[in-house]
Coordinates of C-alpha atoms in Angstrom, one line a residue:
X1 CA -2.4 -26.9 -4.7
X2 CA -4.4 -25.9 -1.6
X3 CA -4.4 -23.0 0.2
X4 CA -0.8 -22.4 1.8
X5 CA -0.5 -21.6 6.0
X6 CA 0.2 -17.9 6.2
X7 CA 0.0 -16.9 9.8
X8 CA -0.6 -18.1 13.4
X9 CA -1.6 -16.4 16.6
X10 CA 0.8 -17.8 19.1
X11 CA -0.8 -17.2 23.2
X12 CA 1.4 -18.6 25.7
X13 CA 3.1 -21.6 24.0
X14 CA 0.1 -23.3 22.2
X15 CA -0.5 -22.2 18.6
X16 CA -4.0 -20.7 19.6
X17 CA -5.4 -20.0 15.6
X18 CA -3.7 -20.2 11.9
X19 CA -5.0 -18.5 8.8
X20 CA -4.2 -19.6 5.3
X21 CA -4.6 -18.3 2.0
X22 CA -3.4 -17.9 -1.3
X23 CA -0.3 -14.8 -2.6
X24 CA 1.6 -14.3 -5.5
X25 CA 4.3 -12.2 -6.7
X26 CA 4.5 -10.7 -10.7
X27 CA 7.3 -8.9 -12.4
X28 CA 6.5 -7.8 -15.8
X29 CA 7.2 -11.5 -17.3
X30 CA 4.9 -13.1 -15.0
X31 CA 4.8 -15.2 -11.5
X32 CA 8.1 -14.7 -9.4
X33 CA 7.1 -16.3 -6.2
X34 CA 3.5 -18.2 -5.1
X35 CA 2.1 -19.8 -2.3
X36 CA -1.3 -21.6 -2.1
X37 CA -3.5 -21.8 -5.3
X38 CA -2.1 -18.6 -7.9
X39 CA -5.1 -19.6 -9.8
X40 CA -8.3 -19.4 -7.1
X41 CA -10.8 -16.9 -8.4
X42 CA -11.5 -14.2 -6.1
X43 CA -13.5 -11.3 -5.3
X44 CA -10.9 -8.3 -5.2
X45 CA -13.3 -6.1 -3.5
X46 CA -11.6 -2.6 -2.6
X47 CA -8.1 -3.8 -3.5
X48 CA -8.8 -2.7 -7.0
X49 CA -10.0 0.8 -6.9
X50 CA -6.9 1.5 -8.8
X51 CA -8.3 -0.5 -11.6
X52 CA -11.4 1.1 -11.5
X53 CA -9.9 4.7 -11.9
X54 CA -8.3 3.5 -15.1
X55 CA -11.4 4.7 -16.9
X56 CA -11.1 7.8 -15.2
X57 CA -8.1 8.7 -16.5
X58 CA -8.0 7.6 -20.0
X59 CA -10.9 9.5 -21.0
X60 CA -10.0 12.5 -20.4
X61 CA -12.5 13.4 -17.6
X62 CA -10.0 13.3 -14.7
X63 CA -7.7 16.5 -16.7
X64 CA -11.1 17.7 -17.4
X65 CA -12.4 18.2 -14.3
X66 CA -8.9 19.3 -13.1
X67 CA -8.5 16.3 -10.6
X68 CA -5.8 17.1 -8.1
X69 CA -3.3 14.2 -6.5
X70 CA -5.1 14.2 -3.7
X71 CA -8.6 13.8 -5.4
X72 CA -6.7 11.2 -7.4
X73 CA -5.3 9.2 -4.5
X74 CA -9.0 9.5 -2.7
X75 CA -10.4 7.6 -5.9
X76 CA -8.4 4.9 -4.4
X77 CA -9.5 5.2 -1.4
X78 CA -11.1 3.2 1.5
X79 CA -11.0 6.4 3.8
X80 CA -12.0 6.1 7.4
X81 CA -14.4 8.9 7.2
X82 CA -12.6 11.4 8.4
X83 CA -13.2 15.0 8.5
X84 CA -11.0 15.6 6.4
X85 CA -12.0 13.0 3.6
X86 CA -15.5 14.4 4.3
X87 CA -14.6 17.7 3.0
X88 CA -12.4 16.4 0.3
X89 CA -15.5 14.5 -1.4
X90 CA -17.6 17.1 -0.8
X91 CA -15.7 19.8 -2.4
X92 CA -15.0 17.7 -5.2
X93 CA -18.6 17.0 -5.9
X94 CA -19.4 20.6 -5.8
X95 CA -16.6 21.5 -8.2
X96 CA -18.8 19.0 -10.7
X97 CA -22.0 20.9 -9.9
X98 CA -23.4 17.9 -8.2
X99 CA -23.8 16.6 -4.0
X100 CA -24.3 14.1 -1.9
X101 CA -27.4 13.0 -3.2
X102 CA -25.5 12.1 -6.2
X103 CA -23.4 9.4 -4.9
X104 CA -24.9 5.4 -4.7
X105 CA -22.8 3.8 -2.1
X106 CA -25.1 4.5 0.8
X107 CA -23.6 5.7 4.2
X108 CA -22.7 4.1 7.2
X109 CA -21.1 5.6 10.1
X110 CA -17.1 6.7 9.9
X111 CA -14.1 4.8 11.1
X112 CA -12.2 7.5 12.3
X113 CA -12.8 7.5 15.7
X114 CA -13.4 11.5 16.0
X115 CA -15.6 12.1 13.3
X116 CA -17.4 8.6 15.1
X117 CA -17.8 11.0 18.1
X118 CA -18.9 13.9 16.5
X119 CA -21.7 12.1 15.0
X120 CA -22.6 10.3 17.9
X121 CA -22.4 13.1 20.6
X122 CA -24.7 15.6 18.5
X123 CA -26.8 12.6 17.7
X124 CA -26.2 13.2 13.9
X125 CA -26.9 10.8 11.4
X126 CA -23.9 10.0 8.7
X127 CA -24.5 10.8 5.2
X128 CA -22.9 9.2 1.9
X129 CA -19.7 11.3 2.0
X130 CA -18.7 9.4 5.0
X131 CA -19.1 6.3 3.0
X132 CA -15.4 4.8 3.2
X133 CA -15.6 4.6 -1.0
X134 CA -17.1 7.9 -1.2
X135 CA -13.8 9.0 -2.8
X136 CA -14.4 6.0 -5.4
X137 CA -17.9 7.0 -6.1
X138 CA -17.1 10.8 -6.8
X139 CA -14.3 9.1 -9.4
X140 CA -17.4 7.4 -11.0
X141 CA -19.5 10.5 -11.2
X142 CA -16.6 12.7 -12.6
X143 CA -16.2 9.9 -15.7
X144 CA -20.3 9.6 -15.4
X145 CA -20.7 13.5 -16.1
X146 CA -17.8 13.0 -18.6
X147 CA -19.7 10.5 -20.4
X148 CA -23.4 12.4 -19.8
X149 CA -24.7 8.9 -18.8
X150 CA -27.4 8.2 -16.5
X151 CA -27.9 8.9 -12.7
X152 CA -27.8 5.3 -11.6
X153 CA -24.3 4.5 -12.7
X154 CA -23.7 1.7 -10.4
X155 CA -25.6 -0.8 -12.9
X156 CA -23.5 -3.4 -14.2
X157 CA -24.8 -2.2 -17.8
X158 CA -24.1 1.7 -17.3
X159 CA -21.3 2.9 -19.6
X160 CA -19.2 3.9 -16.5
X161 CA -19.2 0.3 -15.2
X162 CA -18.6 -1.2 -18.7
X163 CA -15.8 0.5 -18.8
X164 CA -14.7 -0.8 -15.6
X165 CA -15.0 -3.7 -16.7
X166 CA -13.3 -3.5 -19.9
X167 CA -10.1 -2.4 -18.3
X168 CA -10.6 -5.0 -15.4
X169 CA -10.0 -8.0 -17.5
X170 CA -7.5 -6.1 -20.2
X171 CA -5.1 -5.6 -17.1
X172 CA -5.4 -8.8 -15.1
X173 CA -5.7 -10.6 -18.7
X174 CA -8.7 -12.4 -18.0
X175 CA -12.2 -13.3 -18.9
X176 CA -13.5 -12.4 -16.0
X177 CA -16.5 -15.5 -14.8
X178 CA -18.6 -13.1 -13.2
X179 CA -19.4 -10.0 -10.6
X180 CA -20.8 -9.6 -7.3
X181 CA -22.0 -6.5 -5.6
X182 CA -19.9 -4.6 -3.4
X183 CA -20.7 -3.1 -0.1
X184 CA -20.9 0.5 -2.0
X185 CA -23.5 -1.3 -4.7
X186 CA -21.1 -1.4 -7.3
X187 CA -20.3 -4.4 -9.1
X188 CA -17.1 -6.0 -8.1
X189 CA -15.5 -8.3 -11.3
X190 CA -14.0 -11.5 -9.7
X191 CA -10.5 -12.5 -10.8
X192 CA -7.8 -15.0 -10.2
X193 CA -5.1 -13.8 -7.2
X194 CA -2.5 -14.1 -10.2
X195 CA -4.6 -12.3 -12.4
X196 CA -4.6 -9.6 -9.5
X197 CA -1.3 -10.0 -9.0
X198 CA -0.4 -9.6 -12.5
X199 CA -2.6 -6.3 -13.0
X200 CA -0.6 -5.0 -9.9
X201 CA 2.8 -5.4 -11.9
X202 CA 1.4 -4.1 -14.9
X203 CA 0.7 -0.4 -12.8
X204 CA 4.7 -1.0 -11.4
X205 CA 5.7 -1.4 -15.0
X206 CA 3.7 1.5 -16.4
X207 CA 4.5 2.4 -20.4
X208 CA 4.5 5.4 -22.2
X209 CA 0.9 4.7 -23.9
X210 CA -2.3 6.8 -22.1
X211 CA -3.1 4.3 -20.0
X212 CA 0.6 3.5 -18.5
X213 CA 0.2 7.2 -17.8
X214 CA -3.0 7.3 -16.1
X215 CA -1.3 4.0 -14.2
X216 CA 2.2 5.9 -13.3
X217 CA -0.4 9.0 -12.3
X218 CA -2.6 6.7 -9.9
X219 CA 0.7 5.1 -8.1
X220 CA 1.9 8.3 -7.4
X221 CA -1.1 10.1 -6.2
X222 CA -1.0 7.2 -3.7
X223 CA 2.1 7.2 -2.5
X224 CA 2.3 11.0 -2.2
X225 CA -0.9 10.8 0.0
X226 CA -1.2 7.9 2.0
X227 CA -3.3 9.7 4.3
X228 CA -6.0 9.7 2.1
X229 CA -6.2 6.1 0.7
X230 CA -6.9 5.1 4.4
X231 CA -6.1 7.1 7.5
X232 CA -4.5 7.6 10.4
X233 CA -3.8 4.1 12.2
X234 CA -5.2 2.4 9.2
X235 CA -2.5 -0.2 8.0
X236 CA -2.2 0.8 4.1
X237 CA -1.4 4.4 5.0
X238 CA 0.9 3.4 8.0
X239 CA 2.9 0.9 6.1
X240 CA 3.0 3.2 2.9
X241 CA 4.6 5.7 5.9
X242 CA 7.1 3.1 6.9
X243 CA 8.6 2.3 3.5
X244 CA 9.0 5.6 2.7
X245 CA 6.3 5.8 -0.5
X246 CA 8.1 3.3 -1.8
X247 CA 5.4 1.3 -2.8
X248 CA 1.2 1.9 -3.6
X249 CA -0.5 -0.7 -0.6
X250 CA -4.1 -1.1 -0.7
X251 CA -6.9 -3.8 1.4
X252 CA -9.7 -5.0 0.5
X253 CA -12.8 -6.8 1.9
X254 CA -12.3 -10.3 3.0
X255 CA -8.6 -10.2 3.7
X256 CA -7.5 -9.3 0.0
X257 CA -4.5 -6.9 -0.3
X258 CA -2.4 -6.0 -3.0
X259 CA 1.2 -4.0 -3.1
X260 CA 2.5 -2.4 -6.2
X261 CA 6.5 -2.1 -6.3
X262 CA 7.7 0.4 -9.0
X263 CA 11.5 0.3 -8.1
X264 CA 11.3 -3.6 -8.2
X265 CA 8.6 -3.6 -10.9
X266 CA 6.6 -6.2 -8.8
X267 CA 3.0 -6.6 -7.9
X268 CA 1.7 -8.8 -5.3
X269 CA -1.6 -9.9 -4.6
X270 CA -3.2 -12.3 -1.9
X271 CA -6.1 -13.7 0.0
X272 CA -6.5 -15.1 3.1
X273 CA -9.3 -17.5 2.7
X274 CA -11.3 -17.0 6.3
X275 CA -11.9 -13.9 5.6
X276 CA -9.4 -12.5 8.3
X277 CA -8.0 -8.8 8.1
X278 CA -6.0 -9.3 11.1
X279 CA -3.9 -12.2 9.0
X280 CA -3.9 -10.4 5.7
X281 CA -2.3 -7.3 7.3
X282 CA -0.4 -9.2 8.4
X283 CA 0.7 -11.3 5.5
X284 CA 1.5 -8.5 3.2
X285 CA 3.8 -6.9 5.8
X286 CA 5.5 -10.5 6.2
X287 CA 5.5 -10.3 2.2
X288 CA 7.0 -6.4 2.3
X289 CA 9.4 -7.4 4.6
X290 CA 10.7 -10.7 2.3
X291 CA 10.7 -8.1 -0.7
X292 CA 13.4 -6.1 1.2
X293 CA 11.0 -2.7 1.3
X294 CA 9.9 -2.8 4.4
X295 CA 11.8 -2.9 7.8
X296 CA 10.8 -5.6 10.3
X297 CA 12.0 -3.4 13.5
X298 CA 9.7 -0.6 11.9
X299 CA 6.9 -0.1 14.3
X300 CA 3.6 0.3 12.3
X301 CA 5.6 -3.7 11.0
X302 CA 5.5 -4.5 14.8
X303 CA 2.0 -3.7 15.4
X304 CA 0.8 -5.7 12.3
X305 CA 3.3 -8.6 12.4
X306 CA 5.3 -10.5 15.3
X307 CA 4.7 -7.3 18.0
X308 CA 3.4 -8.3 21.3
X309 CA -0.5 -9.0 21.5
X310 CA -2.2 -6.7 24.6
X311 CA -5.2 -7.5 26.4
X312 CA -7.0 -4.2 28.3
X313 CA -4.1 -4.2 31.0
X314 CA -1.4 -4.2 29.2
X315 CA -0.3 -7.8 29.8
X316 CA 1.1 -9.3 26.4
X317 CA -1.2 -12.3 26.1
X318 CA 0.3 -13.9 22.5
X319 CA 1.4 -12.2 19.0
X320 CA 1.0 -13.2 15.4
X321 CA 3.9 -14.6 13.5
X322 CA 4.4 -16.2 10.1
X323 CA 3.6 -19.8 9.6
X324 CA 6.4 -21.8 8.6
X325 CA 7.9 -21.8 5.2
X326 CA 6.1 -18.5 4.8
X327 CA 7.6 -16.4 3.0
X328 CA 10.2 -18.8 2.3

């Protein structure tokens, strides 16, 4: 199978662009629904920071350090740097005895647009905390000092990524062929969208065992606080808003996103295969909507799917829509 049309960008009357890409649906059996190619290998980037805070939990170090919700949903997180995810990492760092100079995903100025200004207006330069997987990073060191491994614990070798990828390939049931390195330097296990998808319905259909805990635990830390996992305006926190916390939503890189569905005990996962995050936002809310969690009127579905595109005056110069036959 090849990669399956997704969603167009409509201007005037003339289909103007089209994205496709690959999606697939799990319940706890296996695939429910596909479209494209279930079985490309991907990179998941940031989609699975859920994944990579399994080790987190299982060992112990997250109830040892006393890990909040919030600290757990920010281990998810691609935060937009805002002040307060600044803070949040911060203070959790401190609590370990540790600071910035800890962390190894670099820094790179914040999305959120005051924090942006902030920095800008007193000509301050950012630091790693504003680093939108900061909250991932502190996850690592809180297992790292756990563990009493090294400082560099973004090696593909250290014991805090070989436990990453342990749990990697037991959830998504694969061998994984290979890693490449993420923006924040860690390494990033690739996968098939199935195998994502798959792993996504496995954390909707938590057990009772210490690691369906830790799953259950992670869900809920992000539905409770959406706020953190992204930020305000950001689509994963706005859709979580819109359905209610009815469901864990998180991007990644390269127009990767995955939904996790407790209620329905469904995981979804997809890629759009340009690359495109205005078509993979868009595709998992067309997806959302299909799976009957989402409400099409809802605004923050409007602004991601089928709502009127604006140029600088306000005219409406197109929108993006769903491709035929997708979802079916």
């Amino acid at each position: 199978m090849r990669s399956a049309e997704m969603i167009e960008l409509w201007r005037g009357d003339m289909r103007e662009s089209l994205h496709a890409g690959h999606a697939v649906i799990c319940d706890a059996h296996g695939v429910v629904e596909a479209w494209g190619r279930p079985g490309q290998v991907i990179y998941p980037r940031s989609s699975c920071k859920m994944i990579q805070a399994l080790p987190l939990m299982e060992s112990g170090a997250a109830d040892a350090a006393g890990l909040t919700d919030r600290q757990l949903a920010l281990a998810c997180a691609s935060h937009s740097g805002a002040a307060m995810h600044v803070a949040a990492v911060d203070g959790w760092l401190t609590g370990l005895g540790l600071g910035e100079p800890d962390l190894r995903c670099g820094s790179h100025m914040p999305r959120d647009a005051e924090e942006n200004r902030r920095l800008t207006c007193s000509d301050t330069a950012p630091c790693q905390l504003h680093n939108n997987c900061s909250g991932k990073h502190a996850g690592f060191l809180t297992l790292n000092h756990h563990l009493k491994g090294g400082p560099d614990y973004v090696e593909p070798d250290h014991p805090v990524q070989r436990a990453v990828k342990a749990a990697f390939q037991e959830v998504t049931d694969e061998e994984s062929p290979g890693f490449g390195i993420d923006g924040c330097s860690a390494p990033n296990w690739a996968c098939t969208v199935e195998g994502l998808a798959r792993a996504m319905a496995r954390f909707a259909n938590p057990g009772t065992d210490r690691r369906g805990q830790a799953m259950h635990r992670l869900v809920d830390a992000m539905r409770s606080h959406p706020e953190m996992v992204a930020g305000e305006g950001r689509s994963c926190t706005e859709l979580m808003r819109a359905m209610g916390g009815v469901a864990a939503i998180k991007t990644g890189a390269e127009a990767v996103f995955v939904a996790i569905l407790p209620d329905q005990g469904l995981g979804v996962a997809l890629k759009i295969t340009d690359g495109g995050t205005r078509a993979s936002e868009a595709a998992i809310t067309a997806l959302l909507i299909h799976l009957g969690v989402l409400d099409a009127t809802h605004p923050a579905a409007q602004a991601l799917l089928d709502g009127p595109i604006l140029n600088c005056r306000g005219m409406v110069t197109g929108n993006l829509r769903r491709a035929p036959g997708f979802p079916a």
